[in-house]
């Protein structure tokens, strides 16, 4: 009798356990990205924050724009708690942080990027730090904002000059080759944050996009599509971008929880909501993607770490299929433009021929008019 009762109780427990965990068998792998300075990062890493990061089984990408003692201490705190850490290599603030084909090299014929990585190596060795991976973020040079706000004539001149004369990818390959070798010797894999346009340009092997904005493809890197939500106020569009562009990549960066844009005081128009995060999780789980969330600071300040559920999938808004189709169509059109940009001399020749034909047509019309 006692055995029978015990057996029944055990069955009830197993049924309850199975029901409670239904739909929660697979957790999304989560990472947080932070650009905080060493001292501010140490302040964020309270025992409560560390416990929540461990509960989420989360990794952390730390920006390496300052090689300070405090930053090293923050890395050690994470490592002591068995939280994997990736080094996000940036330039110091005096060089505007972001890496591109323009600022890899200085006018004094010295390689900024080699010096930067060697400084990072020495700092890592001095503090006995261990890294999961190395990450780069490639963005256009800051001065392009001035070009974008200039006259149409000036913009046209800059565009054609770059398309016809520059070779950003070849230049970057030459300057980055020693870094790739050093990273390989150190035993690290590489992550590269990439915008959707960068990924499209890679798909069609077009150098035109790189030449135009002086970005480049990081060789032998895991590309992470970057869908920062401050690019658009429409969270559903960001989700659609995620679903359309992330299929061929093992990880995605879905947006920012901070109230300002990375390493700037510019306002983030639409910080990620908890509901949006869980919606991204739903599709990331379907496609078996690792999810990176920018803004560890925002997550802590808004008390979101304890509310983020890596198993969440039950409550999500259905993807707008029309929006997804529109995003896919926009991507196809962009690919076509990038393919055309790959042959700027041909485009220029066709343009000249077109203008000549227009000129001849006007001249013919003028001669006919005079003959009357």
XYZ file of C-alpha atoms in Angstrom:
372
model
C 0.000 0.000 0.000
C 2.757 2.437 0.969
C 4.668 1.580 -2.213
C 1.541 2.224 -4.310
C 0.943 5.636 -2.667
C 4.616 6.545 -3.098
C 4.448 5.568 -6.777
C 1.323 7.703 -7.313
C 2.911 10.709 -5.587
C 6.018 10.330 -7.743
C 3.882 10.224 -10.924
C 2.004 13.361 -9.852
C 5.300 15.154 -9.175
C 6.682 14.193 -12.569
C 3.467 15.297 -14.308
C 3.599 18.662 -12.535
C 7.297 19.077 -13.315
C 6.729 18.271 -16.997
C 3.808 20.711 -17.204
C 5.741 23.486 -15.442
C 8.666 23.135 -17.804
C 6.654 22.667 -20.983
C 8.059 24.963 -23.645
C 11.069 25.740 -21.439
C 13.428 23.002 -22.522
C 15.689 25.269 -24.601
C 17.205 28.491 -23.282
C 18.427 31.184 -25.642
C 22.144 31.849 -25.218
C 22.417 35.489 -24.111
C 25.225 38.023 -24.073
C 25.380 41.631 -22.887
C 27.495 44.349 -24.467
C 28.861 47.233 -22.413
C 30.983 50.288 -23.191
C 31.295 51.458 -19.571
C 34.662 52.665 -18.297
C 36.436 50.497 -15.745
C 35.266 52.353 -12.627
C 31.638 52.577 -13.811
C 31.620 48.927 -14.816
C 32.871 47.905 -11.383
C 29.973 49.824 -9.851
C 27.531 47.900 -12.050
C 28.925 44.501 -11.097
C 27.222 44.183 -7.728
C 26.689 40.727 -6.187
C 23.034 40.913 -7.314
C 24.030 41.694 -10.916
C 26.575 38.883 -10.960
C 24.002 36.416 -9.628
C 21.516 37.413 -12.336
C 24.172 37.087 -15.071
C 24.966 33.604 -13.783
C 21.261 32.734 -13.661
C 20.969 33.747 -17.309
C 24.174 31.849 -18.137
C 25.147 35.084 -19.895
C 28.380 36.241 -21.506
C 29.651 39.824 -21.540
C 31.366 41.829 -24.284
C 33.465 44.610 -22.753
C 34.685 47.562 -24.793
C 38.446 47.989 -24.583
C 38.895 51.699 -25.208
C 40.674 52.217 -21.874
C 43.388 49.876 -20.638
C 42.933 50.802 -17.001
C 43.427 48.963 -13.732
C 39.710 49.326 -12.989
C 38.769 47.763 -16.321
C 41.087 44.830 -15.579
C 39.514 44.451 -12.129
C 36.042 44.355 -13.699
C 37.149 41.579 -16.071
C 38.599 39.641 -13.127
C 35.338 39.962 -11.182
C 33.433 38.442 -14.111
C 35.970 35.683 -14.591
C 35.954 34.814 -10.896
C 32.214 34.269 -11.278
C 32.734 32.039 -14.353
C 31.100 34.569 -16.686
C 32.751 34.418 -20.163
C 34.149 37.756 -21.354
C 34.867 38.944 -24.910
C 37.217 41.873 -25.556
C 35.601 44.441 -27.857
C 38.638 46.250 -29.310
C 38.145 49.988 -29.857
C 40.463 52.958 -30.266
C 40.751 55.552 -27.462
C 38.288 58.453 -27.407
C 40.895 60.733 -29.048
C 40.575 58.537 -32.166
C 36.756 58.432 -32.055
C 36.646 54.797 -30.857
C 35.455 53.061 -34.033
C 37.701 51.206 -36.472
C 37.512 51.812 -40.219
C 39.793 51.799 -43.250
C 40.724 55.449 -42.634
C 42.051 55.340 -39.088
C 43.987 52.058 -39.169
C 47.066 53.967 -40.257
C 48.507 57.335 -39.265
C 50.217 60.021 -41.318
C 53.439 59.172 -39.477
C 53.524 55.785 -41.241
C 52.787 53.846 -38.067
C 50.009 51.308 -37.701
C 47.449 52.395 -35.123
C 45.766 49.003 -35.080
C 48.982 47.030 -34.506
C 49.975 49.362 -31.683
C 46.503 49.101 -30.208
C 46.489 45.313 -30.185
C 50.012 45.066 -28.777
C 49.036 47.443 -25.964
C 46.021 45.203 -25.325
C 48.270 42.113 -25.256
C 50.620 43.691 -22.691
C 47.702 44.837 -20.518
C 46.110 41.366 -20.715
C 49.367 39.676 -19.726
C 50.089 42.128 -16.910
C 46.712 41.500 -15.264
C 46.517 37.793 -16.176
C 43.194 38.171 -17.986
C 41.460 35.495 -20.062
C 39.179 36.183 -23.018
C 36.529 34.096 -24.730
C 36.847 35.926 -28.076
C 38.039 39.168 -29.679
C 35.463 41.504 -31.244
C 35.684 44.405 -33.712
C 33.086 46.979 -34.688
C 33.687 48.549 -38.106
C 31.901 51.858 -38.796
C 32.270 54.749 -41.255
C 34.589 57.595 -40.290
C 32.926 60.321 -38.231
C 33.779 63.056 -40.761
C 31.277 61.477 -43.190
C 28.555 63.229 -41.226
C 29.882 66.494 -42.620
C 29.811 65.058 -46.140
C 26.222 63.901 -45.640
C 25.153 67.387 -44.588
C 26.974 69.177 -47.438
C 25.610 70.208 -50.833
C 24.423 67.668 -53.396
C 27.263 68.652 -55.743
C 29.886 68.051 -53.042
C 28.304 64.723 -52.094
C 28.369 63.632 -55.748
C 32.060 64.547 -56.061
C 32.976 62.615 -52.905
C 30.957 59.559 -53.971
C 32.545 59.287 -57.422
C 36.018 59.996 -56.101
C 35.724 57.164 -53.616
C 34.113 54.713 -56.004
C 36.730 55.328 -58.718
C 39.955 55.724 -56.724
C 39.749 54.031 -53.323
C 40.250 50.379 -52.439
C 39.218 50.230 -48.815
C 39.093 46.432 -48.474
C 42.550 45.855 -49.979
C 44.014 48.598 -47.812
C 42.376 47.172 -44.695
C 43.500 43.617 -45.524
C 47.116 44.757 -45.679
C 46.909 46.662 -42.387
C 44.876 44.048 -40.519
C 46.832 40.967 -41.653
C 49.406 41.217 -38.805
C 46.560 41.595 -36.287
C 44.791 38.522 -37.585
C 48.032 36.604 -37.203
C 48.567 37.835 -33.631
C 44.983 36.969 -32.674
C 45.433 33.497 -34.161
C 48.662 33.026 -32.203
C 46.849 34.085 -29.019
C 44.228 31.412 -29.705
C 41.187 33.681 -30.006
C 38.271 33.531 -32.426
C 36.963 36.822 -33.853
C 33.531 38.449 -33.797
C 32.700 41.341 -36.131
C 29.605 43.478 -35.645
C 28.115 44.199 -39.081
C 25.179 46.306 -40.252
C 22.587 44.708 -42.574
C 24.047 46.710 -45.480
C 27.524 45.371 -44.707
C 26.184 41.823 -44.808
C 24.445 42.445 -48.136
C 27.662 43.855 -49.608
C 29.504 40.737 -48.416
C 26.890 38.498 -50.036
C 27.512 39.977 -53.490
C 31.282 40.481 -52.940
C 30.940 44.181 -53.754
C 33.817 46.521 -52.949
C 31.684 49.551 -53.830
C 30.084 49.763 -50.388
C 33.458 49.562 -48.638
C 34.970 52.176 -50.923
C 32.031 54.492 -50.391
C 32.030 54.555 -46.589
C 35.549 53.210 -45.847
C 34.379 50.132 -43.968
C 35.782 46.638 -44.568
C 35.023 42.978 -43.999
C 36.933 41.448 -41.084
C 38.612 38.315 -42.427
C 37.865 34.910 -40.846
C 35.408 36.464 -38.391
C 31.990 35.445 -37.153
C 29.755 38.232 -38.461
C 27.114 39.390 -35.980
C 24.235 41.246 -37.657
C 23.664 44.462 -35.770
C 20.068 45.668 -35.460
C 20.362 48.536 -33.015
C 16.826 49.732 -32.351
C 17.716 53.423 -32.380
C 17.856 53.136 -36.192
C 14.050 52.912 -36.195
C 11.149 53.564 -33.820
C 9.358 50.492 -35.169
C 10.279 47.497 -33.012
C 8.434 45.153 -35.367
C 10.673 46.296 -38.217
C 13.737 45.477 -36.088
C 12.324 41.993 -35.461
C 11.652 41.591 -39.197
C 15.267 42.612 -39.933
C 16.400 40.005 -37.404
C 14.350 37.227 -39.034
C 15.342 38.126 -42.617
C 19.057 38.878 -42.158
C 20.088 36.580 -39.314
C 19.409 33.243 -40.966
C 22.986 32.689 -42.196
C 24.702 33.859 -38.990
C 25.040 32.100 -35.625
C 24.582 35.225 -33.484
C 22.690 38.525 -33.605
C 22.806 41.849 -31.733
C 19.220 43.012 -31.290
C 19.442 46.518 -29.874
C 20.142 48.709 -26.878
C 18.659 49.020 -23.400
C 20.582 52.240 -22.726
C 18.945 55.648 -22.983
C 21.795 56.952 -25.162
C 23.620 55.626 -28.216
C 26.948 53.788 -27.789
C 29.785 55.988 -26.518
C 27.850 59.185 -27.137
C 25.326 61.500 -25.538
C 22.872 61.138 -28.424
C 19.487 60.002 -27.197
C 18.294 56.495 -27.988
C 14.794 57.111 -29.332
C 13.487 53.646 -28.525
C 15.304 51.561 -25.891
C 14.462 47.861 -26.062
C 11.412 46.784 -24.099
C 11.185 43.519 -22.199
C 8.401 42.347 -24.540
C 10.575 43.094 -27.573
C 13.520 41.169 -26.082
C 11.336 38.110 -25.566
C 9.970 38.407 -29.096
C 13.527 38.385 -30.435
C 14.187 35.352 -28.211
C 11.266 33.503 -29.811
C 12.659 33.800 -33.339
C 16.272 33.334 -32.188
C 15.251 30.030 -30.623
C 13.504 28.953 -33.817
C 16.695 29.677 -35.796
C 19.105 28.537 -33.043
C 20.797 31.942 -32.726
C 22.865 33.424 -29.914
C 21.450 36.833 -28.860
C 23.539 39.847 -27.849
C 21.855 42.777 -26.086
C 23.598 46.131 -25.952
C 23.430 48.042 -22.679
C 24.323 46.148 -19.504
C 24.017 49.527 -17.789
C 20.421 49.936 -18.985
C 19.556 46.385 -17.947
C 20.802 47.038 -14.409
C 19.320 50.534 -14.056
C 15.893 49.376 -15.278
C 15.964 46.248 -13.125
C 15.524 44.045 -16.184
C 18.084 41.314 -15.509
C 15.799 39.594 -13.031
C 12.853 39.822 -15.468
C 14.592 38.566 -18.615
C 13.650 34.939 -19.192
C 15.910 32.962 -21.578
C 13.106 30.382 -21.911
C 10.366 32.912 -22.718
C 8.395 32.119 -25.848
C 4.744 31.940 -24.863
C 3.976 35.662 -25.042
C 5.101 37.140 -28.309
C 3.547 39.181 -31.071
C 3.331 37.391 -34.405
C 5.733 38.585 -37.081
C 4.154 40.925 -39.630
C 4.646 38.861 -42.791
C 4.038 41.834 -45.092
C 6.716 43.792 -43.221
C 9.123 40.843 -43.498
C 8.486 40.637 -47.251
C 9.102 44.376 -47.587
C 12.391 44.112 -45.678
C 13.416 41.173 -47.888
C 12.548 43.158 -51.029
C 14.544 46.157 -49.791
C 17.508 43.839 -49.250
C 17.255 42.478 -52.812
C 17.177 46.020 -54.193
C 20.186 46.986 -52.081
C 22.112 43.960 -53.395
C 21.426 45.090 -56.948
C 22.741 48.573 -56.145
C 25.856 47.109 -54.511
C 26.497 44.936 -57.567
C 26.304 48.042 -59.741
C 28.630 49.929 -57.370
C 31.204 47.180 -57.907
C 31.659 48.451 -61.485
C 31.748 52.258 -61.118
C 33.708 52.817 -64.356
C 31.094 50.900 -66.325
C 28.315 52.906 -64.672
C 30.157 56.146 -65.443
C 30.640 55.082 -69.075
C 26.934 54.236 -69.410
C 26.047 57.556 -67.808
C 28.269 59.446 -70.272
C 26.713 57.554 -73.202
C 23.242 58.333 -71.859
C 24.074 62.032 -71.561
C 25.557 62.029 -75.085
C 22.400 60.438 -76.465
C 20.314 63.081 -74.719
C 22.620 65.744 -76.146
C 22.328 64.333 -79.645
C 18.562 64.104 -79.312
C 18.365 67.751 -78.225
C 20.679 68.807 -81.083
C 18.597 66.848 -83.611
C 15.436 68.465 -82.345
C 17.031 71.893 -82.516
C 18.162 71.309 -86.154
C 14.683 70.116 -87.133
C 13.192 73.215 -85.512
C 15.600 75.506 -87.424
C 14.853 73.806 -90.753
C 11.156 74.689 -90.536
